[in-house]
Short mmCIF file of C-alpha atoms in Angstrom, two decimals:
data_model
loop_
_atom_site.label_atom_id
_atom_site.label_comp_id
_atom_site.label_asym_id
_atom_site.label_seq_id
_atom_site.Cartn_x
_atom_site.Cartn_y
_atom_site.Cartn_z
CA UNK U 1 -11.74 24.41 13.47
CA UNK U 2 -13.19 23.84 10.01
CA UNK U 3 -12.11 21.73 7.05
CA UNK U 4 -11.54 23.51 3.77
CA UNK U 5 -11.31 21.06 0.90
CA UNK U 6 -12.57 20.62 -2.64
CA UNK U 7 -14.10 17.20 -1.88
CA UNK U 8 -16.24 18.81 0.84
CA UNK U 9 -17.93 21.01 -1.77
CA UNK U 10 -18.26 18.34 -4.47
CA UNK U 11 -21.86 18.25 -5.72
CA UNK U 12 -22.11 14.45 -5.44
CA UNK U 13 -21.03 14.51 -1.80
CA UNK U 14 -23.21 17.49 -0.90
CA UNK U 15 -26.19 15.59 -2.34
CA UNK U 16 -25.54 12.61 -0.04
CA UNK U 17 -25.19 14.75 3.08
CA UNK U 18 -28.35 16.70 2.33
CA UNK U 19 -30.31 13.53 1.62
CA UNK U 20 -29.27 12.08 4.98
CA UNK U 21 -29.79 15.25 6.97
CA UNK U 22 -28.03 13.79 10.02
CA UNK U 23 -24.51 12.75 9.06
CA UNK U 24 -20.82 13.46 9.63
CA UNK U 25 -17.65 12.90 7.67
CA UNK U 26 -15.31 10.61 9.56
CA UNK U 27 -11.90 9.01 9.59
CA UNK U 28 -9.40 9.30 6.77
CA UNK U 29 -11.04 12.12 4.84
CA UNK U 30 -11.03 14.31 7.95
CA UNK U 31 -7.57 13.21 9.09
CA UNK U 32 -5.92 13.67 5.69
CA UNK U 33 -7.55 17.04 5.04
CA UNK U 34 -6.26 18.35 8.36
CA UNK U 35 -2.79 17.03 7.49
CA UNK U 36 -2.88 18.48 4.00
CA UNK U 37 -2.48 15.14 2.24
CA UNK U 38 -4.67 13.70 -0.55
CA UNK U 39 -8.07 12.19 0.26
CA UNK U 40 -9.00 9.02 -1.63
CA UNK U 41 -12.29 7.98 0.01
CA UNK U 42 -15.05 9.91 1.76
CA UNK U 43 -16.60 7.94 4.63
CA UNK U 44 -19.72 9.11 6.41
CA UNK U 45 -21.11 8.22 9.84
CA UNK U 46 -24.69 8.76 10.92
CA UNK U 47 -27.01 8.09 13.86
CA UNK U 48 -29.63 6.92 11.34
CA UNK U 49 -30.34 3.19 11.18
CA UNK U 50 -29.44 1.51 7.87
CA UNK U 51 -33.08 1.19 6.82
CA UNK U 52 -33.57 4.93 7.29
CA UNK U 53 -30.37 5.67 5.37
CA UNK U 54 -31.68 3.65 2.42
CA UNK U 55 -35.10 5.28 2.57
CA UNK U 56 -33.73 8.82 2.67
CA UNK U 57 -31.16 8.50 -0.11
CA UNK U 58 -33.55 6.66 -2.42
CA UNK U 59 -36.16 9.34 -1.83
CA UNK U 60 -33.53 11.83 -2.98
CA UNK U 61 -32.98 9.85 -6.19
CA UNK U 62 -29.64 8.35 -5.13
CA UNK U 63 -28.64 4.69 -5.33
CA UNK U 64 -28.30 2.68 -2.09
CA UNK U 65 -26.31 -0.57 -2.06
CA UNK U 66 -26.61 -2.62 1.19
CA UNK U 67 -22.94 -3.64 1.30
CA UNK U 68 -22.79 -4.49 5.02
CA UNK U 69 -26.14 -4.13 6.73
CA UNK U 70 -25.18 -6.32 9.71
CA UNK U 71 -22.46 -3.80 10.49
CA UNK U 72 -24.59 -0.80 9.54
CA UNK U 73 -22.94 0.02 6.23
CA UNK U 74 -24.72 1.23 3.11
CA UNK U 75 -22.84 2.37 0.01
CA UNK U 76 -24.55 5.41 -1.45
CA UNK U 77 -23.79 6.20 -5.09
CA UNK U 78 -24.26 9.82 -6.10
CA UNK U 79 -23.38 10.90 -9.61
CA UNK U 80 -21.24 7.80 -10.02
CA UNK U 81 -19.28 8.50 -6.83
CA UNK U 82 -19.51 5.91 -4.04
CA UNK U 83 -19.82 7.04 -0.40
CA UNK U 84 -19.70 4.50 2.44
CA UNK U 85 -22.31 5.45 5.04
CA UNK U 86 -22.20 3.63 8.39
CA UNK U 87 -24.52 3.90 11.36
CA UNK U 88 -22.93 4.86 14.69
CA UNK U 89 -22.09 1.61 16.45
CA UNK U 90 -20.40 0.07 19.44
CA UNK U 91 -18.76 -3.34 19.81
CA UNK U 92 -20.49 -5.85 22.05
CA UNK U 93 -18.36 -8.88 21.19
CA UNK U 94 -14.99 -9.37 19.44
CA UNK U 95 -12.72 -12.34 18.78
CA UNK U 96 -9.62 -10.66 17.37
CA UNK U 97 -10.88 -10.74 13.78
CA UNK U 98 -14.64 -10.15 13.75
CA UNK U 99 -16.95 -8.00 15.84
CA UNK U 100 -20.62 -8.12 16.77
CA UNK U 101 -21.94 -4.57 16.92
CA UNK U 102 -24.94 -2.73 18.27
CA UNK U 103 -26.15 0.55 16.81
CA UNK U 104 -26.01 3.69 18.90
CA UNK U 105 -27.02 7.34 18.73
CA UNK U 106 -23.88 8.48 20.55
CA UNK U 107 -20.95 9.76 18.47
CA UNK U 108 -18.60 9.25 21.43
CA UNK U 109 -19.48 5.54 21.54
CA UNK U 110 -18.88 5.29 17.81
CA UNK U 111 -15.52 7.03 18.21
CA UNK U 112 -14.49 4.78 21.11
CA UNK U 113 -14.64 1.63 18.95
CA UNK U 114 -12.17 2.99 16.40
CA UNK U 115 -8.47 2.18 16.45
CA UNK U 116 -6.41 5.38 16.73
CA UNK U 117 -7.28 8.77 18.13
CA UNK U 118 -6.38 10.45 14.84
CA UNK U 119 -9.04 8.32 13.13
CA UNK U 120 -11.78 9.32 15.60
CA UNK U 121 -12.27 12.78 14.13
CA UNK U 122 -15.57 13.81 12.57
CA UNK U 123 -16.73 16.82 10.58
CA UNK U 124 -20.16 18.27 9.96
CA UNK U 125 -21.45 19.07 6.47
CA UNK U 126 -20.02 22.59 6.72
CA UNK U 127 -16.59 21.22 7.69
CA UNK U 128 -16.76 21.99 11.42
CA UNK U 129 -14.50 19.45 13.16
CA UNK U 130 -15.90 17.33 15.99
CA UNK U 131 -13.32 15.77 18.31
CA UNK U 132 -15.05 13.53 20.88
CA UNK U 133 -11.84 11.83 22.13
CA UNK U 134 -9.29 14.66 21.91
CA UNK U 135 -7.65 13.11 18.85
CA UNK U 136 -6.92 16.47 17.27
CA UNK U 137 -3.96 17.09 19.57
CA UNK U 138 -2.47 13.72 18.64
CA UNK U 139 -3.00 14.42 14.95
CA UNK U 140 -1.34 17.81 15.17
CA UNK U 141 1.61 16.23 16.98
CA UNK U 142 1.72 13.40 14.41
CA UNK U 143 1.35 10.97 17.33
CA UNK U 144 -0.17 7.59 16.46
CA UNK U 145 -1.93 6.40 19.62
CA UNK U 146 -4.55 3.75 20.29
CA UNK U 147 -7.88 4.86 21.70
CA UNK U 148 -8.04 3.93 25.38
CA UNK U 149 -6.15 0.77 26.36
CA UNK U 150 -3.80 -0.37 23.58
CA UNK U 151 -3.97 -4.04 24.62
CA UNK U 152 -7.77 -3.98 24.50
CA UNK U 153 -7.83 -2.40 21.04
CA UNK U 154 -5.39 -5.04 19.75
CA UNK U 155 -7.44 -7.81 21.34
CA UNK U 156 -10.45 -6.63 19.35
CA UNK U 157 -8.62 -6.91 16.01
CA UNK U 158 -5.11 -8.31 15.57
CA UNK U 159 -4.72 -6.42 12.29
CA UNK U 160 -4.41 -3.26 14.34
CA UNK U 161 -0.85 -4.30 15.18
CA UNK U 162 0.21 -3.92 11.55
CA UNK U 163 -1.98 -0.85 11.12
CA UNK U 164 -0.13 0.83 14.00
CA UNK U 165 3.23 0.56 12.23
CA UNK U 166 1.69 1.47 8.90
CA UNK U 167 0.09 4.63 10.31
CA UNK U 168 3.33 5.49 12.07
CA UNK U 169 5.17 5.14 8.74
CA UNK U 170 2.62 7.31 6.94
CA UNK U 171 1.79 9.95 9.55
CA UNK U 172 3.99 9.61 12.63
CA UNK U 173 7.02 11.58 13.76
CA UNK U 174 9.41 11.12 16.68
CA UNK U 175 9.31 7.92 18.69
CA UNK U 176 6.56 5.38 18.21
CA UNK U 177 4.14 5.17 21.15
CA UNK U 178 5.70 3.02 23.89
CA UNK U 179 2.40 1.70 25.28
CA UNK U 180 1.34 0.54 21.84
CA UNK U 181 4.66 -1.18 21.17
CA UNK U 182 4.60 -2.98 24.51
CA UNK U 183 1.04 -4.21 23.91
CA UNK U 184 1.95 -5.42 20.44
CA UNK U 185 5.10 -7.20 21.61
CA UNK U 186 2.99 -9.13 24.11
CA UNK U 187 0.61 -10.39 21.41
CA UNK U 188 2.70 -10.94 18.27
CA UNK U 189 1.52 -14.55 18.20
CA UNK U 190 -1.95 -13.30 17.27
CA UNK U 191 -0.61 -12.26 13.87
CA UNK U 192 -0.70 -15.92 12.82
CA UNK U 193 -4.49 -15.71 12.70
CA UNK U 194 -4.53 -12.95 10.08
CA UNK U 195 -5.18 -13.80 6.47
CA UNK U 196 -2.35 -13.38 3.99
CA UNK U 197 -4.49 -10.87 2.08
CA UNK U 198 -4.81 -8.56 5.08
CA UNK U 199 -1.11 -8.83 5.92
CA UNK U 200 -0.14 -8.06 2.32
CA UNK U 201 -2.44 -5.06 2.10
CA UNK U 202 -0.85 -3.48 5.18
CA UNK U 203 2.72 -4.25 4.12
CA UNK U 204 2.15 -2.72 0.68
CA UNK U 205 0.99 0.52 2.26
CA UNK U 206 3.64 0.54 4.97
CA UNK U 207 6.60 -0.09 2.67
CA UNK U 208 5.15 2.37 0.16
CA UNK U 209 5.23 5.24 2.67
CA UNK U 210 7.59 8.16 2.10
CA UNK U 211 10.09 6.90 4.67
CA UNK U 212 9.07 3.65 6.37
CA UNK U 213 12.43 3.08 8.05
CA UNK U 214 11.55 4.02 11.64
CA UNK U 215 8.38 1.92 11.49
CA UNK U 216 10.19 -1.09 10.04
CA UNK U 217 12.94 -0.88 12.66
CA UNK U 218 10.28 -0.75 15.39
CA UNK U 219 8.55 -3.76 13.84
CA UNK U 220 11.81 -5.67 13.89
CA UNK U 221 12.55 -4.75 17.50
CA UNK U 222 9.02 -5.68 18.60
CA UNK U 223 9.10 -9.14 16.99
CA UNK U 224 6.48 -8.28 14.36
CA UNK U 225 8.61 -8.27 11.21
CA UNK U 226 9.78 -11.82 11.86
CA UNK U 227 6.14 -12.91 11.74
CA UNK U 228 5.41 -11.37 8.34
CA UNK U 229 8.82 -11.64 6.62
CA UNK U 230 10.68 -14.54 8.28
CA UNK U 231 14.42 -14.34 7.70
CA UNK U 232 14.43 -10.58 6.99
CA UNK U 233 17.53 -8.39 7.24
CA UNK U 234 16.90 -4.71 7.82
CA UNK U 235 20.53 -3.59 7.25
CA UNK U 236 20.13 -2.58 3.59
CA UNK U 237 16.78 -0.81 3.91
CA UNK U 238 18.08 2.54 5.29
CA UNK U 239 20.42 2.93 2.35
CA UNK U 240 17.81 1.93 -0.21
CA UNK U 241 15.38 4.50 1.24
CA UNK U 242 18.11 7.15 1.09
CA UNK U 243 19.03 6.17 -2.46
CA UNK U 244 15.80 7.83 -3.55
CA UNK U 245 13.67 6.94 -6.54
CA UNK U 246 10.01 6.02 -6.45
CA UNK U 247 8.24 4.93 -3.26
CA UNK U 248 8.22 1.35 -4.49
CA UNK U 249 7.16 -1.22 -1.90
CA UNK U 250 8.65 -3.94 -4.12
CA UNK U 251 12.20 -2.64 -3.96
CA UNK U 252 11.95 -2.15 -0.20
CA UNK U 253 10.64 -5.70 0.25
CA UNK U 254 13.54 -6.92 -1.88
CA UNK U 255 15.94 -4.98 0.34
CA UNK U 256 14.50 -6.67 3.44
CA UNK U 257 14.69 -10.13 1.88
CA UNK U 258 13.27 -13.01 3.88
CA UNK U 259 10.45 -15.35 2.99
CA UNK U 260 7.26 -14.05 1.45
CA UNK U 261 5.18 -17.01 2.58
CA UNK U 262 2.94 -14.75 4.72
CA UNK U 263 2.13 -12.55 1.74
CA UNK U 264 -0.55 -13.23 -0.85
CA UNK U 265 0.80 -11.94 -4.14
CA UNK U 266 -0.83 -11.93 -7.55
CA UNK U 267 0.75 -13.83 -10.39
CA UNK U 268 1.95 -10.52 -11.84
CA UNK U 269 3.59 -9.60 -8.54
CA UNK U 270 5.21 -13.02 -8.17
CA UNK U 271 6.72 -12.67 -11.65
CA UNK U 272 7.86 -9.12 -10.86
CA UNK U 273 9.70 -10.31 -7.75
CA UNK U 274 11.26 -13.21 -9.67
CA UNK U 275 12.37 -10.91 -12.49
CA UNK U 276 13.93 -8.39 -10.11
CA UNK U 277 15.73 -11.10 -8.12
CA UNK U 278 17.09 -12.71 -11.29
CA UNK U 279 18.14 -9.30 -12.63
CA UNK U 280 19.87 -8.54 -9.34
CA UNK U 281 21.83 -11.79 -9.58
CA UNK U 282 22.98 -10.88 -13.12
CA UNK U 283 26.23 -8.95 -13.16
CA UNK U 284 25.25 -6.42 -15.81
CA UNK U 285 24.44 -2.78 -16.40
CA UNK U 286 21.08 -1.06 -16.34
CA UNK U 287 20.57 -1.26 -20.08
CA UNK U 288 21.26 -4.98 -20.32
CA UNK U 289 19.04 -5.75 -17.33
CA UNK U 290 16.25 -3.71 -18.86
CA UNK U 291 16.62 -5.52 -22.18
CA UNK U 292 16.43 -8.92 -20.50
CA UNK U 293 13.92 -8.26 -17.72
CA UNK U 294 12.17 -4.98 -18.41
CA UNK U 295 12.61 -1.38 -17.31
CA UNK U 296 10.91 -1.76 -13.92
CA UNK U 297 13.11 -4.67 -12.84
CA UNK U 298 16.21 -2.78 -13.97
CA UNK U 299 15.21 0.34 -12.03
CA UNK U 300 14.51 -1.69 -8.90
CA UNK U 301 17.90 -3.37 -9.07
CA UNK U 302 19.58 -0.02 -9.71
CA UNK U 303 17.99 1.31 -6.51
CA UNK U 304 19.18 -1.73 -4.55
CA UNK U 305 22.70 -1.36 -5.89
CA UNK U 306 22.71 2.36 -5.14
CA UNK U 307 21.79 1.47 -1.57
CA UNK U 308 24.61 -1.06 -1.35
CA UNK U 309 27.05 1.54 -2.67
CA UNK U 310 25.64 4.22 -0.33
CA UNK U 311 24.78 6.62 -3.12
CA UNK U 312 21.77 7.97 -4.95
CA UNK U 313 20.27 6.55 -8.11
CA UNK U 314 21.92 8.20 -11.14
CA UNK U 315 19.90 10.77 -13.06
CA UNK U 316 20.35 8.82 -16.30
CA UNK U 317 19.20 5.45 -14.95
CA UNK U 318 15.53 5.77 -15.91
CA UNK U 319 16.41 6.82 -19.46
CA UNK U 320 18.88 3.94 -19.83
CA UNK U 321 16.27 1.50 -18.59
CA UNK U 322 13.75 2.73 -21.16
CA UNK U 323 16.32 2.45 -23.94
CA UNK U 324 17.30 -1.06 -22.89
CA UNK U 325 13.70 -2.25 -22.63
CA UNK U 326 12.90 -0.96 -26.12
CA UNK U 327 15.85 -2.61 -27.90
CA UNK U 328 15.12 -5.31 -30.49
CA UNK U 329 17.76 -7.74 -31.78
CA UNK U 330 18.67 -6.54 -35.32
CA UNK U 331 18.95 -10.03 -36.76
CA UNK U 332 16.01 -12.39 -37.29
CA UNK U 333 15.62 -16.04 -38.17
CA UNK U 334 14.71 -15.06 -41.75
CA UNK U 335 18.13 -13.43 -42.13
CA UNK U 336 19.80 -16.82 -41.57
CA UNK U 337 17.55 -19.06 -43.70
CA UNK U 338 19.16 -20.21 -45.90
CA UNK U 339 21.83 -21.41 -45.34
CA UNK U 340 20.52 -22.51 -41.91
CA UNK U 341 17.37 -24.57 -41.56
CA UNK U 342 14.74 -24.18 -38.81
CA UNK U 343 15.73 -26.23 -35.76
CA UNK U 344 18.16 -26.29 -32.82
CA UNK U 345 21.09 -25.04 -34.88
CA UNK U 346 19.14 -21.95 -35.92
CA UNK U 347 18.16 -21.26 -32.31
CA UNK U 348 21.78 -21.58 -31.18
CA UNK U 349 22.91 -19.24 -33.95
CA UNK U 350 20.41 -16.56 -32.94
CA UNK U 351 21.41 -16.95 -29.30
CA UNK U 352 25.08 -16.48 -30.20
CA UNK U 353 24.22 -13.35 -32.18
CA UNK U 354 22.22 -11.95 -29.27
CA UNK U 355 24.99 -12.58 -26.75
CA UNK U 356 27.55 -10.93 -29.04
CA UNK U 357 25.21 -7.95 -29.52
CA UNK U 358 24.65 -7.50 -25.77
CA UNK U 359 28.39 -7.94 -25.05
CA UNK U 360 29.17 -5.18 -27.56
CA UNK U 361 26.96 -2.80 -25.63
CA UNK U 362 24.28 -3.21 -28.32
CA UNK U 363 26.71 -1.70 -30.86
CA UNK U 364 27.09 -4.53 -33.41
CA UNK U 365 24.93 -4.06 -36.49
CA UNK U 366 22.98 -6.56 -38.55
CA UNK U 367 25.75 -7.65 -40.94
CA UNK U 368 28.22 -8.37 -38.16
CA UNK U 369 25.58 -10.27 -36.19
CA UNK U 370 24.66 -12.40 -39.22
CA UNK U 371 28.33 -13.33 -39.51
CA UNK U 372 28.47 -14.30 -35.84
CA UNK U 373 25.30 -16.36 -36.16
CA UNK U 374 26.46 -18.21 -39.28
CA UNK U 375 29.80 -18.98 -37.68
CA UNK U 376 27.94 -20.53 -34.76
CA UNK U 377 25.54 -22.42 -37.03
#
């Protein structure tokens, strides 16, 4: 079997492979190409030691950045495109978060230290697929399965528990692997040792999958979801997923509810959650919510409400949200001065005009709103 993909023939990538001489594509770029889904990063594995990688690519006029020499990783920049090149390695010591590795010349040893069989696929420069652990059959069956003993793989890195459900959400079909779920259920306590950043990264990807429902239900049944979203309720999620709209991890997290104390969110994300939750609590239409909280918050709440009502999101919702977000109150402070003076009374007058305008469905025009404001002032 051979890969056939545009990225494989990209001049920048060809230059890296030819400079190395002994190298293989590995992991996501191989997996996704075989599945026919987009490839975001091109990772390369090689039997060459890091020092030799640096020497060869620099001799070819490419830039080498020693991003992780202790783990055998060199980032090679070719024509402005970054390629992560990692020496074949095997684990000699792990503690659930970090690993001590030794370099190897054996591709099978390198494959054996990876997490899932579908990620242990390699390809030569010409695209010929190399399958040292029979992962191709699992990939073709869309079966997410740990390499070797599931409990051992989880013991090496606790993040693999979340990665299992995330990969199942993104690539799996049918029932999630029973051995993996049993091993995870036995070690859910290890999730407490993961950083909030790593947990958040996995949950973003998982909830942003096309249909994460089966994975989320499995997480709930296996005791994992309670560790990352304490107090969750999965009942609304199936209907929100069916409601359609964008694959928005925010709206799915809102549907699950619970505490977000195990997530590390940016200030922008925190405000987005707060806006959506406040908009949800406001008994109003799409246009008013968009005017008060922005189009995104209004769309997210519309999706939640569609899920509650067991229906799809209306075709006109996005347009209404854009209209609402772009509205500007027709009356300004300058329209009221005089007779009003700057101060609390002026603020109250403008507020009264705004509320009357919103209550009218944004229909009242400037003259009527000035009258409302002056009556209040």
